[in-house]
PDB file of N, CA and C in Angstrom:
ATOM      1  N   UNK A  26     143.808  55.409  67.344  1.00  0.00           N
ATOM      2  CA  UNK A  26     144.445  54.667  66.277  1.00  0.00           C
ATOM      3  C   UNK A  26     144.120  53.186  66.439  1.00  0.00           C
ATOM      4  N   UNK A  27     144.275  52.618  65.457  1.00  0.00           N
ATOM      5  CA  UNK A  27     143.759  50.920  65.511  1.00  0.00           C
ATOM      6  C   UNK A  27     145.381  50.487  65.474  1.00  0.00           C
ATOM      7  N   UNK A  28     144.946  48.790  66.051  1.00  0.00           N
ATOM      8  CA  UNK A  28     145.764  48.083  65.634  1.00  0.00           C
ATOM      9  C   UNK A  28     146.706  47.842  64.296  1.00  0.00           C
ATOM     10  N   UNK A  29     147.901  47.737  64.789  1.00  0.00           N
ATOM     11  CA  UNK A  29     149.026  47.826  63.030  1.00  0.00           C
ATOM     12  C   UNK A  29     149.883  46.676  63.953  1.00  0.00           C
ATOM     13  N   UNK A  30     150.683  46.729  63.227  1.00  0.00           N
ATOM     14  CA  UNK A  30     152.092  45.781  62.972  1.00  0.00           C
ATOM     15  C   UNK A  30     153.442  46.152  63.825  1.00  0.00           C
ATOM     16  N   UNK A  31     152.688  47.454  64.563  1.00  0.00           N
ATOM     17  CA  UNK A  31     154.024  47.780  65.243  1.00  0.00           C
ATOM     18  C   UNK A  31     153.592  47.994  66.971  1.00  0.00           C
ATOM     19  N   UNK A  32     152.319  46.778  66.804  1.00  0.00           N
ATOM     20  CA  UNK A  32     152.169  46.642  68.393  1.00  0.00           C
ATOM     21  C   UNK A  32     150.654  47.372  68.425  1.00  0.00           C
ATOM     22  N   UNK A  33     150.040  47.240  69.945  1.00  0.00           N
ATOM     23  CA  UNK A  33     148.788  47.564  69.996  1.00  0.00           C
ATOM     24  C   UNK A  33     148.455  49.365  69.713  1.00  0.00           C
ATOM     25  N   UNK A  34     147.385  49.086  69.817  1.00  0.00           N
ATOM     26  CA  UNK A  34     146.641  51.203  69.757  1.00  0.00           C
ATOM     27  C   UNK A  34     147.387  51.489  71.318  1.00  0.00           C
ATOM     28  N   UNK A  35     148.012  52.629  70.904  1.00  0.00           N
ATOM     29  CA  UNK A  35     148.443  53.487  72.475  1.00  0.00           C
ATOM     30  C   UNK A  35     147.413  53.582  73.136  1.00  0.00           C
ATOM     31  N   UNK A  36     146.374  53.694  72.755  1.00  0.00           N
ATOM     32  CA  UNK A  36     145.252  54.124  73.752  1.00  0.00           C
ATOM     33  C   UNK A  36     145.051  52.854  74.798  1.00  0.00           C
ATOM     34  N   UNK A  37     145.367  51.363  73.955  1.00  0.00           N
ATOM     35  CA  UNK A  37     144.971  50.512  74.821  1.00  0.00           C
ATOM     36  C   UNK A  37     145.864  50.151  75.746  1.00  0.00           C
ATOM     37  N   UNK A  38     146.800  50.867  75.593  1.00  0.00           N
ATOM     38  CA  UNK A  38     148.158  50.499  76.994  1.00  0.00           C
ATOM     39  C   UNK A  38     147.755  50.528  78.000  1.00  0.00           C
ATOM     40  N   UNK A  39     148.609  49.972  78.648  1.00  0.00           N
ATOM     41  CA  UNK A  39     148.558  50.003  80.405  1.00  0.00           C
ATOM     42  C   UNK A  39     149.724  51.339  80.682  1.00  0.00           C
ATOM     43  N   UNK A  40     149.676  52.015  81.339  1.00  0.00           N
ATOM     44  CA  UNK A  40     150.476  52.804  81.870  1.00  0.00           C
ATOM     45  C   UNK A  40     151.977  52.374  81.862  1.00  0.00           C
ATOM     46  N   UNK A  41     152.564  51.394  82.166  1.00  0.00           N
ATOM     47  CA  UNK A  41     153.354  51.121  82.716  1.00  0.00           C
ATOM     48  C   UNK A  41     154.022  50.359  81.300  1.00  0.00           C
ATOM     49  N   UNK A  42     153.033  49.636  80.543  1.00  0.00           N
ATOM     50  CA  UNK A  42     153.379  49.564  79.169  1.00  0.00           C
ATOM     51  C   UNK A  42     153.819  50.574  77.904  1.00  0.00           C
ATOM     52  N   UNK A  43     152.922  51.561  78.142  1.00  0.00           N
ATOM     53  CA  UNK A  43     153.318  53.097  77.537  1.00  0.00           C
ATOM     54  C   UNK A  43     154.876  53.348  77.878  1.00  0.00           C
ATOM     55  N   UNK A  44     155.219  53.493  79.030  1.00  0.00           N
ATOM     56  CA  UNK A  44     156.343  53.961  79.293  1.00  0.00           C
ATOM     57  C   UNK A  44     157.461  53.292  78.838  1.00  0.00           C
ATOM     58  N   UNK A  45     157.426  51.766  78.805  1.00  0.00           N
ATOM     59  CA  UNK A  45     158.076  51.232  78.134  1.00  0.00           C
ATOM     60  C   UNK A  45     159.064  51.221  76.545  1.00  0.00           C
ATOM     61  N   UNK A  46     157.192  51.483  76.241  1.00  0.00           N
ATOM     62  CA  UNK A  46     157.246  51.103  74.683  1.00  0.00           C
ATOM     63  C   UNK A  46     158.244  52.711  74.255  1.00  0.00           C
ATOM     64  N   UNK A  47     157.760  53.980  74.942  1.00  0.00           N
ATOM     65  CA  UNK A  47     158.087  55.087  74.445  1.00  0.00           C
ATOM     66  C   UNK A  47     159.994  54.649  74.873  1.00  0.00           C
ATOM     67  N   UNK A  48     160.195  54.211  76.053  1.00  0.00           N
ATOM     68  CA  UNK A  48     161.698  54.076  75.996  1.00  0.00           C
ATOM     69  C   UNK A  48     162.110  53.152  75.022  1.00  0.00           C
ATOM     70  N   UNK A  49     161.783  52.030  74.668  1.00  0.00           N
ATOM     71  CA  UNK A  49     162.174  51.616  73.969  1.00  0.00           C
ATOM     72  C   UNK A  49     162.568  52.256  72.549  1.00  0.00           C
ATOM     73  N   UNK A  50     161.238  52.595  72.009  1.00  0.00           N
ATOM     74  CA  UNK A  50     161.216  53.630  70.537  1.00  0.00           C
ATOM     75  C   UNK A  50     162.472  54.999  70.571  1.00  0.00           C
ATOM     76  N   UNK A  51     162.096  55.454  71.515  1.00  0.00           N
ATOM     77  CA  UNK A  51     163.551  56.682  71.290  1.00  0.00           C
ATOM     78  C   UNK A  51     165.193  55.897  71.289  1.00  0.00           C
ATOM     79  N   UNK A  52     164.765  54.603  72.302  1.00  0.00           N
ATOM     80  CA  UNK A  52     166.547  53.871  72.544  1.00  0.00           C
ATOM     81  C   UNK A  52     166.593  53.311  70.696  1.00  0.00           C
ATOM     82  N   UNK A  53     165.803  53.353  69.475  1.00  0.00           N
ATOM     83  CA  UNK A  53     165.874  52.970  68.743  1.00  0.00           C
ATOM     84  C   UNK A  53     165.865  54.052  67.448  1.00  0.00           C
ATOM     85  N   UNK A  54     165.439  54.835  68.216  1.00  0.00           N
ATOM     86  CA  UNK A  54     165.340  56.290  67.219  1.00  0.00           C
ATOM     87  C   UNK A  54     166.716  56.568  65.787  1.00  0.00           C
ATOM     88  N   UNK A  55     167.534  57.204  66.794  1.00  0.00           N
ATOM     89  CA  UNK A  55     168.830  56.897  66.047  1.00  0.00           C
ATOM     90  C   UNK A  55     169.417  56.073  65.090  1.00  0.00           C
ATOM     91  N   UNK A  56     169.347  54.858  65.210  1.00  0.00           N
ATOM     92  CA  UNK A  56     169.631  53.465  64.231  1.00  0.00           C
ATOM     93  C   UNK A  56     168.515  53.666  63.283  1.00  0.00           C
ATOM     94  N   UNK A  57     167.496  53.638  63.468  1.00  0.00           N
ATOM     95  CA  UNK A  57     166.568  53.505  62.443  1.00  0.00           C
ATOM     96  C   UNK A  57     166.504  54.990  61.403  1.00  0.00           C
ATOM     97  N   UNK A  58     166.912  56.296  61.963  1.00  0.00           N
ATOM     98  CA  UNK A  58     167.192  57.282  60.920  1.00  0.00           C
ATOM     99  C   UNK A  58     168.227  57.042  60.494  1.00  0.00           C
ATOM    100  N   UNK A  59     169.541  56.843  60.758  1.00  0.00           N
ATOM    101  CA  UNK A  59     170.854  56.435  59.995  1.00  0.00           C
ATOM    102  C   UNK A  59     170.399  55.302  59.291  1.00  0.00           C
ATOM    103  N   UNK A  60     170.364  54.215  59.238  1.00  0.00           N
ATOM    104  CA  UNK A  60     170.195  52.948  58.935  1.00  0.00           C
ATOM    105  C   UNK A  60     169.151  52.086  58.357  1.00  0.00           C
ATOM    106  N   UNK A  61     167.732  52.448  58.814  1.00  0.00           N
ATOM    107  CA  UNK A  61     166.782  51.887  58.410  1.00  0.00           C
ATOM    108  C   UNK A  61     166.323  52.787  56.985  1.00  0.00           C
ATOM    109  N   UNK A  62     165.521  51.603  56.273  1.00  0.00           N
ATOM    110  CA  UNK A  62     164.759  51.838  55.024  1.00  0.00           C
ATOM    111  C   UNK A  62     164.145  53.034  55.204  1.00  0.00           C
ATOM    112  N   UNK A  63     163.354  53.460  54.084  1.00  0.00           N
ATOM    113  CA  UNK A  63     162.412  54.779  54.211  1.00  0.00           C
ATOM    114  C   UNK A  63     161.338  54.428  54.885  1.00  0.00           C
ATOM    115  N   UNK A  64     160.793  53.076  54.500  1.00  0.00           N
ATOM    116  CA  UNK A  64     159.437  52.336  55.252  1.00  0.00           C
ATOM    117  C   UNK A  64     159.819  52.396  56.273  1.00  0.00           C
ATOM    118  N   UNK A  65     160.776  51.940  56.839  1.00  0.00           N
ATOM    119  CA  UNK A  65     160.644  51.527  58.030  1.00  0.00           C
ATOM    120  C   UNK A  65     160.772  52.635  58.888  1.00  0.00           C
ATOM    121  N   UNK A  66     161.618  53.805  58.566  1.00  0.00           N
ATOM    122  CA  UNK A  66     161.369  55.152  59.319  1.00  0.00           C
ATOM    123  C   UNK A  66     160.340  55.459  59.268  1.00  0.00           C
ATOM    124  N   UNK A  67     159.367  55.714  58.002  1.00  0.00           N
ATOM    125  CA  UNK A  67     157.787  56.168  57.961  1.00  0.00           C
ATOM    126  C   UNK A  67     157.747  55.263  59.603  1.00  0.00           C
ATOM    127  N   UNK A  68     157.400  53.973  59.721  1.00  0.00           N
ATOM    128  CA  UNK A  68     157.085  53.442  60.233  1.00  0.00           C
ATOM    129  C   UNK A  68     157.104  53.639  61.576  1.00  0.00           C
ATOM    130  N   UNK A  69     158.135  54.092  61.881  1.00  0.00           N
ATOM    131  CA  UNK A  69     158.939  54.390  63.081  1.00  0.00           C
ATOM    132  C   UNK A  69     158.293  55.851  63.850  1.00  0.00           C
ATOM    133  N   UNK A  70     158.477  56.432  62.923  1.00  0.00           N
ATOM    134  CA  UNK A  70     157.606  58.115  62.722  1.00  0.00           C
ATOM    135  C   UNK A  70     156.622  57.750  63.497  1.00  0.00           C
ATOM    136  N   UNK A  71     155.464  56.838  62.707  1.00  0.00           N
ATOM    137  CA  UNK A  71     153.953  56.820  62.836  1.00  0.00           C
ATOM    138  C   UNK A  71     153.849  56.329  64.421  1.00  0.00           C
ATOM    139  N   UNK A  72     154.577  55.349  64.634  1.00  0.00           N
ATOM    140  CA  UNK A  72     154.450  54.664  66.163  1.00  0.00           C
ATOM    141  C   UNK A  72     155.344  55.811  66.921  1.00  0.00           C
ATOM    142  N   UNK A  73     156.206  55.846  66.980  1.00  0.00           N
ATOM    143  CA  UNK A  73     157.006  57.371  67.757  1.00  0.00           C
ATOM    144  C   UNK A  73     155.526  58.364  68.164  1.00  0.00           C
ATOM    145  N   UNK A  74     155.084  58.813  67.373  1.00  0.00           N
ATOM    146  CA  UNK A  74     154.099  59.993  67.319  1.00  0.00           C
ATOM    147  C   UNK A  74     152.727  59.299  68.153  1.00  0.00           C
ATOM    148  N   UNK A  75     152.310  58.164  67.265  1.00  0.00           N
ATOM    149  CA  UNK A  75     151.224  57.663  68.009  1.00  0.00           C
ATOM    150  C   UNK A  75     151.473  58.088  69.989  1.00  0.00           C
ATOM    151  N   UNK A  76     152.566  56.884  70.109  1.00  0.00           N
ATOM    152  CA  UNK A  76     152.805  56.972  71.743  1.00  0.00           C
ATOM    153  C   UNK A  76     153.039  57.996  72.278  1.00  0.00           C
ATOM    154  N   UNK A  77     153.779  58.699  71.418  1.00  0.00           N
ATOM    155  CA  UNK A  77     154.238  60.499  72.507  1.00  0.00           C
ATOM    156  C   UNK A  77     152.731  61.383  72.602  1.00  0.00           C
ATOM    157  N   UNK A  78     151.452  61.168  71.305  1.00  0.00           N
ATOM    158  CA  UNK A  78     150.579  61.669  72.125  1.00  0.00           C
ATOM    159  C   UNK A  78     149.657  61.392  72.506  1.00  0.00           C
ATOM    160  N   UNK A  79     149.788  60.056  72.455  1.00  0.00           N
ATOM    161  CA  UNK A  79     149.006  59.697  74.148  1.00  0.00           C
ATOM    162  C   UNK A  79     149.635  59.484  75.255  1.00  0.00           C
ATOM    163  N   UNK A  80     151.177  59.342  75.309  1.00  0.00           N
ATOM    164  CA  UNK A  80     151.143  59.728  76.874  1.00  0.00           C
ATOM    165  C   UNK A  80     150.829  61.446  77.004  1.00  0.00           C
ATOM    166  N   UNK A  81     151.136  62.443  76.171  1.00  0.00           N
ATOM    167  CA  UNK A  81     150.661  63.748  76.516  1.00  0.00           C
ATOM    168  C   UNK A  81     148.811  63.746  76.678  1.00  0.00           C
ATOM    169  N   UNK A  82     148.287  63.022  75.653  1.00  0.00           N
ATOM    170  CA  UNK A  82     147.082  63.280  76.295  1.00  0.00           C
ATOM    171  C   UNK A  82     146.335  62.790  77.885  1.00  0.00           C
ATOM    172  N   UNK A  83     147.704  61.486  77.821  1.00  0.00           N
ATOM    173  CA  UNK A  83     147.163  61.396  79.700  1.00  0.00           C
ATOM    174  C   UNK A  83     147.892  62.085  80.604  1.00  0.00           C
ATOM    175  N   UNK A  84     149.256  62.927  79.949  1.00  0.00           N
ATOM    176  CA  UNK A  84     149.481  63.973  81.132  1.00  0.00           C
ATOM    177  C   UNK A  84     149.198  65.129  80.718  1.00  0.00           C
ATOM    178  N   UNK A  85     148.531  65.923  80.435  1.00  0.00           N
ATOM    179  CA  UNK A  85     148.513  66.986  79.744  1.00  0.00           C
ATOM    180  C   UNK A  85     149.317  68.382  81.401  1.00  0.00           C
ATOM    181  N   UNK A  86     149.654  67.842  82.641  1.00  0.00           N
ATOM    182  CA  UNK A  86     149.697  68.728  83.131  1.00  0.00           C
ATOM    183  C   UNK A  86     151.292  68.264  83.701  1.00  0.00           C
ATOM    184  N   UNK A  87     151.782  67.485  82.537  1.00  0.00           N
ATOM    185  CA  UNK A  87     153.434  66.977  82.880  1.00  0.00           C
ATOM    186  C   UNK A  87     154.496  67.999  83.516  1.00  0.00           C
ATOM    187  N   UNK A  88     155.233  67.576  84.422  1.00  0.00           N
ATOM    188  CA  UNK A  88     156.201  68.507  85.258  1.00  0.00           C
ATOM    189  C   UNK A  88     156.915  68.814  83.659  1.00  0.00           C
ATOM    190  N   UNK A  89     157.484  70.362  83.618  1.00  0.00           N
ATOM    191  CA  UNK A  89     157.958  70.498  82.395  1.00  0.00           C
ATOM    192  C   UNK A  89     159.653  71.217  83.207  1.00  0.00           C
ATOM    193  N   UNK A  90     160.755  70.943  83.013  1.00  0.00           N
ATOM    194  CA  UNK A  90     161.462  71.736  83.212  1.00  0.00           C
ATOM    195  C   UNK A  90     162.000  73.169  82.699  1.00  0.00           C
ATOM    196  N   UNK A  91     162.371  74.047  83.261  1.00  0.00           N
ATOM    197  CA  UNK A  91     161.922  75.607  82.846  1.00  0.00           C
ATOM    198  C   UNK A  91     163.381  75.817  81.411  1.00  0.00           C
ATOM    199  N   UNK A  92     164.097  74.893  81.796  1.00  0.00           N
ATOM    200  CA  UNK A  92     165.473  74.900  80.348  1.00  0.00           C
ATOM    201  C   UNK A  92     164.643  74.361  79.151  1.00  0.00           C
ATOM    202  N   UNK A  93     163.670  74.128  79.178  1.00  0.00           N
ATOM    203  CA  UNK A  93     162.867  72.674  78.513  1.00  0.00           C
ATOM    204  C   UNK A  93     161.643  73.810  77.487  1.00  0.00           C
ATOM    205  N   UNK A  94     161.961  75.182  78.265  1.00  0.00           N
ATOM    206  CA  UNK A  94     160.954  75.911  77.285  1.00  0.00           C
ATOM    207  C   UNK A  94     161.221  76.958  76.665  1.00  0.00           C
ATOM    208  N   UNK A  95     160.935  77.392  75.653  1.00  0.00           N
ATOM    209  CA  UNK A  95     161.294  78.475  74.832  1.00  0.00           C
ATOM    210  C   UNK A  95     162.170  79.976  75.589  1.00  0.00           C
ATOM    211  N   UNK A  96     161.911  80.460  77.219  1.00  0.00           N
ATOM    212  CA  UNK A  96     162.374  81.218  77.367  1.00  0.00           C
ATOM    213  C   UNK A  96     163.096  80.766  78.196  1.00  0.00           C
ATOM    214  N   UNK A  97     163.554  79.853  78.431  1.00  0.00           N
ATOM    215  CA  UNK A  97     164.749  79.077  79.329  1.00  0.00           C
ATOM    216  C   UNK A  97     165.314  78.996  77.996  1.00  0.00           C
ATOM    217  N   UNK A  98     165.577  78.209  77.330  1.00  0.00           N
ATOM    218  CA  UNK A  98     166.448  78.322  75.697  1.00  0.00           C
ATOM    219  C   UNK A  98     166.821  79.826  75.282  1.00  0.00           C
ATOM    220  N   UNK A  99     165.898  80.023  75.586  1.00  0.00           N
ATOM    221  CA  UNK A  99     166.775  81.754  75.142  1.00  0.00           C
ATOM    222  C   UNK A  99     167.464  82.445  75.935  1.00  0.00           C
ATOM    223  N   UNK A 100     167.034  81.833  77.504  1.00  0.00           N
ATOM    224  CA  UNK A 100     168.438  82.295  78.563  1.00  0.00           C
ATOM    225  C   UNK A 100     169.315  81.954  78.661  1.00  0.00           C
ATOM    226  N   UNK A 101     169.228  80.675  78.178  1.00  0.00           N
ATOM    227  CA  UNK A 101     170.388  79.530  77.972  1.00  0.00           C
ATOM    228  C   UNK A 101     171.456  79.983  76.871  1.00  0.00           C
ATOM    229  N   UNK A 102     170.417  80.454  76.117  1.00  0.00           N
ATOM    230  CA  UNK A 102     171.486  80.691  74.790  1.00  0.00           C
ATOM    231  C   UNK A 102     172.095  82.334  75.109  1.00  0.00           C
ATOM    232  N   UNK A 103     171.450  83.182  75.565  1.00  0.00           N
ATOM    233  CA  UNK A 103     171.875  84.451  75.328  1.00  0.00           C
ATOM    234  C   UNK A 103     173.076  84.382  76.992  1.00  0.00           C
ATOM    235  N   UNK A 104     172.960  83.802  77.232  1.00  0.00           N
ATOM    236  CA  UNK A 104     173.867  83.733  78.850  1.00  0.00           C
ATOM    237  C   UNK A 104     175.277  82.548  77.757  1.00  0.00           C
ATOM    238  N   UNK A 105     174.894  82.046  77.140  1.00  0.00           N
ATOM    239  CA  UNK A 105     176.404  81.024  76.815  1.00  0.00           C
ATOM    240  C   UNK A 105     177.231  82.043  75.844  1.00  0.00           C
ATOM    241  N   UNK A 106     176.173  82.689  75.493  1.00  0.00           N
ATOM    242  CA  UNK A 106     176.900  83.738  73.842  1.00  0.00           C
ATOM    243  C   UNK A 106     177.614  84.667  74.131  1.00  0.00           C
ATOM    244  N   UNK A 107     177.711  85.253  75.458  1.00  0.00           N
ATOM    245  CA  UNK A 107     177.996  86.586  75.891  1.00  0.00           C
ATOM    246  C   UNK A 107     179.237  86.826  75.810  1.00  0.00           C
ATOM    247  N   UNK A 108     179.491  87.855  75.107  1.00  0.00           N
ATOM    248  CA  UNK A 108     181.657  87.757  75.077  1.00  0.00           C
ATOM    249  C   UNK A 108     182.048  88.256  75.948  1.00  0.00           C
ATOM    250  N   UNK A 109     183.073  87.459  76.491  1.00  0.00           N
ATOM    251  CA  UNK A 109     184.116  88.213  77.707  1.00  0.00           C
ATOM    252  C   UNK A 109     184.584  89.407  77.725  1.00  0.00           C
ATOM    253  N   UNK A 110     184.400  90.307  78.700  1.00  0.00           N
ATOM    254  CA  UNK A 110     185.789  91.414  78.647  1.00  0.00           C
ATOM    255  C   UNK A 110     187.077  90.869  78.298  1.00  0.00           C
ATOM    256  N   UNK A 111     187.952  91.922  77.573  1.00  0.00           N
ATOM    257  CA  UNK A 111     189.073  91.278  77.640  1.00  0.00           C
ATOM    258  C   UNK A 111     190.154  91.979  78.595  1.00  0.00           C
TER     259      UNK A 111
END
């Protein structure tokens, strides 16, 4: 992606800048879907997405936690649902 208005190309980050920027953007996530314009969510969207995949394309082999995946969610869920004896 090229340069825009909402800060440099992810690609050209520094590591340590990436991580930043992505905390920052989610600590802002929230306010800007309640609150912000339509632009400015588009906006928000486009940079959100930009950064989340390029840090996945520089981790592609990220520690993932096992609740974090489709059959942990379904253990999760079918273990909370279960009705008591009575």
């Amino acid at each position: 992606m090229t340069e825009h208005d909402g800060g440099p190309s992810a690609r050209k980050l520094e590591e340590g800048r990436l991580l930043k920027e992505l905390e920052a953007i989610h600590r802002t996530r929230h306010e800007t879907l309640l609150h912000g314009s339509e632009d400015a969510l588009v906006t928000h969207t486009k940079r959100m997405n930009e950064l989340e995949h390029e840090y996945v394309r520089r981790h592609p082999q990220r520690a993932q936690t096992a609740s974090r995946t489709r059959s942990g969610a379904r253990a999760r869920t079918n273990g909370e649902h279960k009705e008591q004896p009575m």
